Amino acid sequence: MSMIRDLRAVVRPSRVSLRKTTSTSSTSYDTTRDPATPSAVVDCAVYRDGARVASEKPLTPHEAMRLVRRDGGFVWIGLHEPTEAEFAGIASEFGLHPLAVEDAVQAHQRPKLERYDDSLFTVFKTIHYVEHDRLTANSEVVETGEVMCFTGRDFFITVRHGGQGSLRALRHRLQDDPELLAKGPSAVLHAIADHVVDGYIAVADAVQDDIDEVETEVFSPGRKGGVSRGVDSARIYQLKREVLEFKRAVAPLLRPMQLLSERPMRLVDPDIQKYFRDVADHLARVQEQVLGFDELLNSILQANLAQASVAQNEDMRKITAWAAIIAVPTMVCGVYGMNFKYMPELHWRYGYPVIMGITVVICLGIHRTLKRNGWL
């Protein structure tokens, strides 16, 4: 039972702020490939009794599977963006279902769990937060990748797409806990699921900071009257699009995690299955956050559009007020510009200054009235 107590500590390392770790995570995976193995294979190893079986040279998938069938244990093969030709031999060696193989090669799949006769096929979408100094209308907030997992009785195969979602550090952590790794391929499947969901939690915290920043700008007074003019609606809409991408990764995965935690499966160790409940619980919490982000951004966008409308109305009121003031001298000039012989005060010496004075007084009176009513 000590393995059960230590499971969380092994597969869920202490979280560090995403903004502090992003700079190192982007270079964490190893794309070095041995010429003796298919070009897409990043690592291939045999595990027996929780320990990695040492070999003098890198193993090919065929050699690894031969050792497993002869001496027991399981093989863990990691691939990065294999082509159909590169994956065909491995698929044939391990008897993978053609539909699952097609999905693994083509990528761009929804998170899902599919059960075949002798294997489970699981698709995870990995999320990586993209650092930026300031959110713009073209800022990329999240990057997505994919991890496809084939879980069998004596094999575990991961197929990664995208530059993010490295499993190298995770493999090393599992190798440091032989008791856990001795549980077989299902322990690796849980570790990957937990790793992916932990990434969701970290990204959700970072996206929350971006939303808080935009919300503060929208509702902070940018000028007299409390109307903010410093937020571009395109920035809010871009953030909403990125949250939608996040939502597409999180929402479909909830059902597969529930199935793994609730339904007995012969390929999943009962001791490991209990901990899929914890993953499902954390995933449900992230989903609630993402749904909240979407609703909050809708409200922020509507508020920003309403503020823009208010600002336009305020400008129109000012234009109308000044037009009313200018209408007075325009009318006077228009009247005295007509060619009539008998005009009021036309031949009086002080007629011009009196009319101009009356015009100025009327304009000042209108200006004062409009300003008192908030139009100027």
PDB file of N, CA, C and O in Angstrom, residues 236-277:
ATOM      1  N   ILE A 236     -10.350  41.271 -26.700  1.00  0.00           N
ATOM      2  CA  ILE A 236     -11.253  40.419 -25.919  1.00  0.00           C
ATOM      3  C   ILE A 236     -11.706  39.233 -26.758  1.00  0.00           C
ATOM      4  O   ILE A 236     -11.767  38.095 -26.275  1.00  0.00           O
ATOM      5  N   TYR A 237     -12.014  39.487 -28.018  1.00  0.00           N
ATOM      6  CA  TYR A 237     -12.482  38.413 -28.885  1.00  0.00           C
ATOM      7  C   TYR A 237     -11.370  37.389 -29.121  1.00  0.00           C
ATOM      8  O   TYR A 237     -11.632  36.179 -29.166  1.00  0.00           O
ATOM      9  N   GLN A 238     -10.136  37.846 -29.251  1.00  0.00           N
ATOM     10  CA  GLN A 238      -9.017  36.926 -29.425  1.00  0.00           C
ATOM     11  C   GLN A 238      -8.848  36.048 -28.196  1.00  0.00           C
ATOM     12  O   GLN A 238      -8.624  34.832 -28.313  1.00  0.00           O
ATOM     13  N   LEU A 239      -8.960  36.633 -27.024  1.00  0.00           N
ATOM     14  CA  LEU A 239      -8.858  35.852 -25.800  1.00  0.00           C
ATOM     15  C   LEU A 239     -10.003  34.843 -25.709  1.00  0.00           C
ATOM     16  O   LEU A 239      -9.811  33.716 -25.262  1.00  0.00           O
ATOM     17  N   LYS A 240     -11.167  35.249 -26.155  1.00  0.00           N
ATOM     18  CA  LYS A 240     -12.317  34.333 -26.158  1.00  0.00           C
ATOM     19  C   LYS A 240     -12.070  33.148 -27.099  1.00  0.00           C
ATOM     20  O   LYS A 240     -12.424  32.003 -26.784  1.00  0.00           O
ATOM     21  N   ARG A 241     -11.461  33.392 -28.243  1.00  0.00           N
ATOM     22  CA  ARG A 241     -11.128  32.307 -29.175  1.00  0.00           C
ATOM     23  C   ARG A 241     -10.132  31.335 -28.559  1.00  0.00           C
ATOM     24  O   ARG A 241     -10.257  30.119 -28.720  1.00  0.00           O
ATOM     25  N   GLU A 242      -9.154  31.860 -27.823  1.00  0.00           N
ATOM     26  CA  GLU A 242      -8.173  30.986 -27.186  1.00  0.00           C
ATOM     27  C   GLU A 242      -8.806  30.155 -26.074  1.00  0.00           C
ATOM     28  O   GLU A 242      -8.462  28.996 -25.879  1.00  0.00           O
ATOM     29  N   VAL A 243      -9.736  30.764 -25.344  1.00  0.00           N
ATOM     30  CA  VAL A 243     -10.454  30.016 -24.308  1.00  0.00           C
ATOM     31  C   VAL A 243     -11.299  28.917 -24.945  1.00  0.00           C
ATOM     32  O   VAL A 243     -11.432  27.813 -24.392  1.00  0.00           O
ATOM     33  N   LEU A 244     -11.863  29.188 -26.096  1.00  0.00           N
ATOM     34  CA  LEU A 244     -12.626  28.164 -26.809  1.00  0.00           C
ATOM     35  C   LEU A 244     -11.737  26.994 -27.194  1.00  0.00           C
ATOM     36  O   LEU A 244     -12.149  25.825 -27.100  1.00  0.00           O
ATOM     37  N   GLU A 245     -10.506  27.268 -27.618  1.00  0.00           N
ATOM     38  CA  GLU A 245      -9.551  26.200 -27.930  1.00  0.00           C
ATOM     39  C   GLU A 245      -9.244  25.382 -26.677  1.00  0.00           C
ATOM     40  O   GLU A 245      -9.139  24.147 -26.730  1.00  0.00           O
ATOM     41  N   PHE A 246      -9.105  26.055 -25.569  1.00  0.00           N
ATOM     42  CA  PHE A 246      -8.888  25.391 -24.281  1.00  0.00           C
ATOM     43  C   PHE A 246     -10.084  24.498 -23.946  1.00  0.00           C
ATOM     44  O   PHE A 246      -9.934  23.339 -23.523  1.00  0.00           O
ATOM     45  N   LYS A 247     -11.264  25.005 -24.161  1.00  0.00           N
ATOM     46  CA  LYS A 247     -12.494  24.270 -23.865  1.00  0.00           C
ATOM     47  C   LYS A 247     -12.589  22.996 -24.696  1.00  0.00           C
ATOM     48  O   LYS A 247     -13.034  21.948 -24.214  1.00  0.00           O
ATOM     49  N   ARG A 248     -12.158  23.065 -25.950  1.00  0.00           N
ATOM     50  CA  ARG A 248     -12.206  21.885 -26.816  1.00  0.00           C
ATOM     51  C   ARG A 248     -11.281  20.772 -26.345  1.00  0.00           C
ATOM     52  O   ARG A 248     -11.497  19.603 -26.662  1.00  0.00           O
ATOM     53  N   ALA A 249     -10.244  21.147 -25.616  1.00  0.00           N
ATOM     54  CA  ALA A 249      -9.328  20.139 -25.079  1.00  0.00           C
ATOM     55  C   ALA A 249      -9.847  19.524 -23.793  1.00  0.00           C
ATOM     56  O   ALA A 249      -9.657  18.330 -23.540  1.00  0.00           O
ATOM     57  N   VAL A 250     -10.524  20.320 -22.982  1.00  0.00           N
ATOM     58  CA  VAL A 250     -10.925  19.876 -21.642  1.00  0.00           C
ATOM     59  C   VAL A 250     -12.247  19.112 -21.652  1.00  0.00           C
ATOM     60  O   VAL A 250     -12.345  18.009 -21.101  1.00  0.00           O
ATOM     61  N   ALA A 251     -13.263  19.698 -22.273  1.00  0.00           N
ATOM     62  CA  ALA A 251     -14.617  19.153 -22.157  1.00  0.00           C
ATOM     63  C   ALA A 251     -14.749  17.702 -22.634  1.00  0.00           C
ATOM     64  O   ALA A 251     -15.324  16.871 -21.917  1.00  0.00           O
ATOM     65  N   PRO A 252     -14.231  17.326 -23.810  1.00  0.00           N
ATOM     66  CA  PRO A 252     -14.428  15.941 -24.260  1.00  0.00           C
ATOM     67  C   PRO A 252     -13.688  14.903 -23.433  1.00  0.00           C
ATOM     68  O   PRO A 252     -14.010  13.713 -23.507  1.00  0.00           O
ATOM     69  N   LEU A 253     -12.687  15.321 -22.656  1.00  0.00           N
ATOM     70  CA  LEU A 253     -11.879  14.369 -21.894  1.00  0.00           C
ATOM     71  C   LEU A 253     -12.563  13.914 -20.615  1.00  0.00           C
ATOM     72  O   LEU A 253     -12.187  12.881 -20.038  1.00  0.00           O
ATOM     73  N   LEU A 254     -13.570  14.647 -20.164  1.00  0.00           N
ATOM     74  CA  LEU A 254     -14.198  14.333 -18.886  1.00  0.00           C
ATOM     75  C   LEU A 254     -14.836  12.944 -18.897  1.00  0.00           C
ATOM     76  O   LEU A 254     -14.678  12.167 -17.944  1.00  0.00           O
ATOM     77  N   ARG A 255     -15.555  12.609 -19.961  1.00  0.00           N
ATOM     78  CA  ARG A 255     -16.210  11.304 -20.034  1.00  0.00           C
ATOM     79  C   ARG A 255     -15.213  10.151 -20.037  1.00  0.00           C
ATOM     80  O   ARG A 255     -15.392   9.174 -19.293  1.00  0.00           O
ATOM     81  N   PRO A 256     -14.119  10.189 -20.838  1.00  0.00           N
ATOM     82  CA  PRO A 256     -13.130   9.108 -20.755  1.00  0.00           C
ATOM     83  C   PRO A 256     -12.536   8.927 -19.365  1.00  0.00           C
ATOM     84  O   PRO A 256     -12.333   7.791 -18.918  1.00  0.00           O
ATOM     85  N   MET A 257     -12.277  10.019 -18.645  1.00  0.00           N
ATOM     86  CA  MET A 257     -11.730   9.891 -17.303  1.00  0.00           C
ATOM     87  C   MET A 257     -12.751   9.263 -16.342  1.00  0.00           C
ATOM     88  O   MET A 257     -12.390   8.491 -15.454  1.00  0.00           O
ATOM     89  N   GLN A 258     -14.003   9.595 -16.536  1.00  0.00           N
ATOM     90  CA  GLN A 258     -15.044   8.978 -15.709  1.00  0.00           C
ATOM     91  C   GLN A 258     -15.143   7.477 -15.984  1.00  0.00           C
ATOM     92  O   GLN A 258     -15.314   6.682 -15.055  1.00  0.00           O
ATOM     93  N   LEU A 259     -15.035   7.098 -17.250  1.00  0.00           N
ATOM     94  CA  LEU A 259     -15.075   5.676 -17.582  1.00  0.00           C
ATOM     95  C   LEU A 259     -13.898   4.933 -16.966  1.00  0.00           C
ATOM     96  O   LEU A 259     -14.060   3.831 -16.424  1.00  0.00           O
ATOM     97  N   LEU A 260     -12.715   5.525 -17.051  1.00  0.00           N
ATOM     98  CA  LEU A 260     -11.535   4.874 -16.482  1.00  0.00           C
ATOM     99  C   LEU A 260     -11.614   4.760 -14.964  1.00  0.00           C
ATOM    100  O   LEU A 260     -11.030   3.852 -14.370  1.00  0.00           O
ATOM    101  N   SER A 261     -12.327   5.668 -14.323  1.00  0.00           N
ATOM    102  CA  SER A 261     -12.412   5.656 -12.862  1.00  0.00           C
ATOM    103  C   SER A 261     -13.589   4.841 -12.337  1.00  0.00           C
ATOM    104  O   SER A 261     -13.574   4.419 -11.183  1.00  0.00           O
ATOM    105  N   GLU A 262     -14.610   4.602 -13.162  1.00  0.00           N
ATOM    106  CA  GLU A 262     -15.830   3.961 -12.676  1.00  0.00           C
ATOM    107  C   GLU A 262     -16.028   2.541 -13.169  1.00  0.00           C
ATOM    108  O   GLU A 262     -16.591   1.718 -12.454  1.00  0.00           O
ATOM    109  N   ARG A 263     -15.614   2.256 -14.394  1.00  0.00           N
ATOM    110  CA  ARG A 263     -15.871   0.932 -14.960  1.00  0.00           C
ATOM    111  C   ARG A 263     -14.641   0.040 -14.846  1.00  0.00           C
ATOM    112  O   ARG A 263     -13.554   0.428 -15.288  1.00  0.00           O
ATOM    113  N   PRO A 264     -14.798  -1.153 -14.284  1.00  0.00           N
ATOM    114  CA  PRO A 264     -13.661  -2.083 -14.221  1.00  0.00           C
ATOM    115  C   PRO A 264     -13.199  -2.458 -15.624  1.00  0.00           C
ATOM    116  O   PRO A 264     -14.006  -2.761 -16.501  1.00  0.00           O
ATOM    117  N   MET A 265     -11.904  -2.414 -15.840  1.00  0.00           N
ATOM    118  CA  MET A 265     -11.321  -2.780 -17.130  1.00  0.00           C
ATOM    119  C   MET A 265     -10.161  -3.719 -16.866  1.00  0.00           C
ATOM    120  O   MET A 265      -9.327  -3.455 -15.988  1.00  0.00           O
ATOM    121  N   ARG A 266     -10.107  -4.783 -17.664  1.00  0.00           N
ATOM    122  CA  ARG A 266      -9.075  -5.795 -17.395  1.00  0.00           C
ATOM    123  C   ARG A 266      -7.661  -5.290 -17.692  1.00  0.00           C
ATOM    124  O   ARG A 266      -6.682  -5.869 -17.218  1.00  0.00           O
ATOM    125  N   LEU A 267      -7.551  -4.208 -18.462  1.00  0.00           N
ATOM    126  CA  LEU A 267      -6.231  -3.658 -18.755  1.00  0.00           C
ATOM    127  C   LEU A 267      -5.787  -2.593 -17.762  1.00  0.00           C
ATOM    128  O   LEU A 267      -4.679  -2.070 -17.864  1.00  0.00           O
ATOM    129  N   VAL A 268      -6.667  -2.274 -16.796  1.00  0.00           N
ATOM    130  CA  VAL A 268      -6.358  -1.250 -15.800  1.00  0.00           C
ATOM    131  C   VAL A 268      -6.311  -1.901 -14.428  1.00  0.00           C
ATOM    132  O   VAL A 268      -7.291  -2.510 -13.982  1.00  0.00           O
ATOM    133  N   ASP A 269      -5.179  -1.780 -13.765  1.00  0.00           N
ATOM    134  CA  ASP A 269      -5.017  -2.351 -12.426  1.00  0.00           C
ATOM    135  C   ASP A 269      -6.005  -1.708 -11.463  1.00  0.00           C
ATOM    136  O   ASP A 269      -6.156  -0.484 -11.453  1.00  0.00           O
ATOM    137  N   PRO A 270      -6.720  -2.498 -10.637  1.00  0.00           N
ATOM    138  CA  PRO A 270      -7.705  -1.921  -9.699  1.00  0.00           C
ATOM    139  C   PRO A 270      -7.104  -0.872  -8.763  1.00  0.00           C
ATOM    140  O   PRO A 270      -7.769   0.108  -8.426  1.00  0.00           O
ATOM    141  N   ASP A 271      -5.858  -1.085  -8.323  1.00  0.00           N
ATOM    142  CA  ASP A 271      -5.229  -0.089  -7.460  1.00  0.00           C
ATOM    143  C   ASP A 271      -4.991   1.234  -8.180  1.00  0.00           C
ATOM    144  O   ASP A 271      -5.065   2.309  -7.578  1.00  0.00           O
ATOM    145  N   ILE A 272      -4.711   1.158  -9.463  1.00  0.00           N
ATOM    146  CA  ILE A 272      -4.489   2.368 -10.253  1.00  0.00           C
ATOM    147  C   ILE A 272      -5.814   3.037 -10.602  1.00  0.00           C
ATOM    148  O   ILE A 272      -5.917   4.275 -10.645  1.00  0.00           O
ATOM    149  N   GLN A 273      -6.847   2.234 -10.821  1.00  0.00           N
ATOM    150  CA  GLN A 273      -8.132   2.785 -11.247  1.00  0.00           C
ATOM    151  C   GLN A 273      -8.695   3.771 -10.237  1.00  0.00           C
ATOM    152  O   GLN A 273      -9.345   4.752 -10.598  1.00  0.00           O
ATOM    153  N   LYS A 274      -8.446   3.528  -8.966  1.00  0.00           N
ATOM    154  CA  LYS A 274      -8.950   4.429  -7.924  1.00  0.00           C
ATOM    155  C   LYS A 274      -8.463   5.862  -8.148  1.00  0.00           C
ATOM    156  O   LYS A 274      -9.174   6.816  -7.845  1.00  0.00           O
ATOM    157  N   TYR A 275      -7.265   5.997  -8.682  1.00  0.00           N
ATOM    158  CA  TYR A 275      -6.678   7.319  -8.798  1.00  0.00           C
ATOM    159  C   TYR A 275      -7.114   8.063 -10.054  1.00  0.00           C
ATOM    160  O   TYR A 275      -6.834   9.246 -10.194  1.00  0.00           O
ATOM    161  N   PHE A 276      -7.790   7.367 -10.954  1.00  0.00           N
ATOM    162  CA  PHE A 276      -8.406   8.086 -12.063  1.00  0.00           C
ATOM    163  C   PHE A 276      -9.558   8.962 -11.569  1.00  0.00           C
ATOM    164  O   PHE A 276      -9.930   9.927 -12.235  1.00  0.00           O
ATOM    165  N   ARG A 277     -10.137   8.618 -10.426  1.00  0.00           N
ATOM    166  CA  ARG A 277     -11.188   9.467  -9.849  1.00  0.00           C
ATOM    167  C   ARG A 277     -10.629  10.843  -9.500  1.00  0.00           C
ATOM    168  O   ARG A 277     -11.297  11.865  -9.679  1.00  0.00           O
TER     169      ARG A 277
END
